[in-house]
């Protein structure tokens, strides 16, 4: 049984990024283990992940899901398995190297002051590199909109670079979660805040993906907006 840190990495078509990401994660101090959750990526990410797991049997694990089922649902799968594996802290991050593995230790250090540590692009010292002005504006706007509805003590609702305590993940797994896509990040923060969990955020540098393509689609964006209104309804009950 492990007592360390498990990093859950959701993947869909990330074959061009995964090997570098896993290599950089395995080089970190303190050591972390990695769980790749792949949704039957047509580009072979799943078999690449299997090869990495075979190379690092005790540190890399792969979960294969039969079809693309959303970033949030994939991460939840990895967290569930990690709880069974006995880990004490759980990180989640994107596979496309937008989240720098080398910044994970600063998130882990902050676990002394809160149950959930959020890597934030919007704190002083945080930054986004490589995004067009339009994309930055959209991200800022959606963050403001979500904050208007949820009003949580966090500065970045949509960045999937986070660390959770074991207790936070246990609460999450017991909660009535409705969302599966990117908006899960906001739903989880909301649910955990209601459960009395504490939050802190740490500035991070977000680097636009250089390889592979975005899975964020207009459909995901519309679904996220719908989800936000569902949460507003649930909040007023
Ligand atoms: N397992 C799984 N992973 C997913 C799914 N959708 C997205 N991902 C992964 O979630 C992470 C974030 O997705 P991205 O496509 O990078 O989304 P984004 O960061 O908003 O978009 P870009 O800035 O263009 O990269 C990546 O590691 C994706 O491979 C999904 O349905 N299932
Ligand atoms: Mg990305």
mmCIF file with all atom_site columns, C-alpha atoms in Angstrom, residues 83 87-90 115-116 164-173 192 195 197:
data_model
loop_
_atom_site.group_PDB
_atom_site.id
_atom_site.type_symbol
_atom_site.label_atom_id
_atom_site.label_alt_id
_atom_site.label_comp_id
_atom_site.label_asym_id
_atom_site.label_entity_id
_atom_site.label_seq_id
_atom_site.pdbx_PDB_ins_code
_atom_site.Cartn_x
_atom_site.Cartn_y
_atom_site.Cartn_z
_atom_site.occupancy
_atom_site.B_iso_or_equiv
_atom_site.pdbx_formal_charge
_atom_site.auth_seq_id
_atom_site.auth_comp_id
_atom_site.auth_asym_id
_atom_site.auth_atom_id
_atom_site.pdbx_PDB_model_num
ATOM 1  C CA . UNK A 1 83  ? -7.941  5.599  -3.081 1.00 0.00 ? 83  UNK A CA 1
ATOM 2  C CA . UNK A 1 87  ? -2.329  7.234  -1.652 1.00 0.00 ? 87  UNK A CA 1
ATOM 3  C CA . UNK A 1 88  ? -2.462  10.261 0.655  1.00 0.00 ? 88  UNK A CA 1
ATOM 4  C CA . UNK A 1 89  ? -2.458  13.016 -1.951 1.00 0.00 ? 89  UNK A CA 1
ATOM 5  C CA . UNK A 1 90  ? -3.810  13.164 -5.470 1.00 0.00 ? 90  UNK A CA 1
ATOM 6  C CA . UNK A 1 115 ? -7.315  20.261 1.524  1.00 0.00 ? 115 UNK A CA 1
ATOM 7  C CA . UNK A 1 116 ? -7.354  21.406 -2.092 1.00 0.00 ? 116 UNK A CA 1
ATOM 8  C CA . UNK A 1 164 ? -6.397  17.039 -3.324 1.00 0.00 ? 164 UNK A CA 1
ATOM 9  C CA . UNK A 1 165 ? -6.003  15.493 0.112  1.00 0.00 ? 165 UNK A CA 1
ATOM 10 C CA . UNK A 1 166 ? -7.184  11.922 0.579  1.00 0.00 ? 166 UNK A CA 1
ATOM 11 C CA . UNK A 1 167 ? -10.128 13.213 2.618  1.00 0.00 ? 167 UNK A CA 1
ATOM 12 C CA . UNK A 1 168 ? -11.151 15.564 -0.209 1.00 0.00 ? 168 UNK A CA 1
ATOM 13 C CA . UNK A 1 169 ? -11.115 12.717 -2.720 1.00 0.00 ? 169 UNK A CA 1
ATOM 14 C CA . UNK A 1 170 ? -13.116 10.490 -0.394 1.00 0.00 ? 170 UNK A CA 1
ATOM 15 C CA . UNK A 1 171 ? -15.723 13.261 -0.084 1.00 0.00 ? 171 UNK A CA 1
ATOM 16 C CA . UNK A 1 172 ? -15.731 13.696 -3.847 1.00 0.00 ? 172 UNK A CA 1
ATOM 17 C CA . UNK A 1 173 ? -16.292 10.002 -4.476 1.00 0.00 ? 173 UNK A CA 1
ATOM 18 C CA . UNK A 1 192 ? -15.970 20.190 -1.765 1.00 0.00 ? 192 UNK A CA 1
ATOM 19 C CA . UNK A 1 195 ? -18.479 19.759 2.383  1.00 0.00 ? 195 UNK A CA 1
ATOM 20 C CA . UNK A 1 197 ? -13.003 21.499 2.686  1.00 0.00 ? 197 UNK A CA 1
#
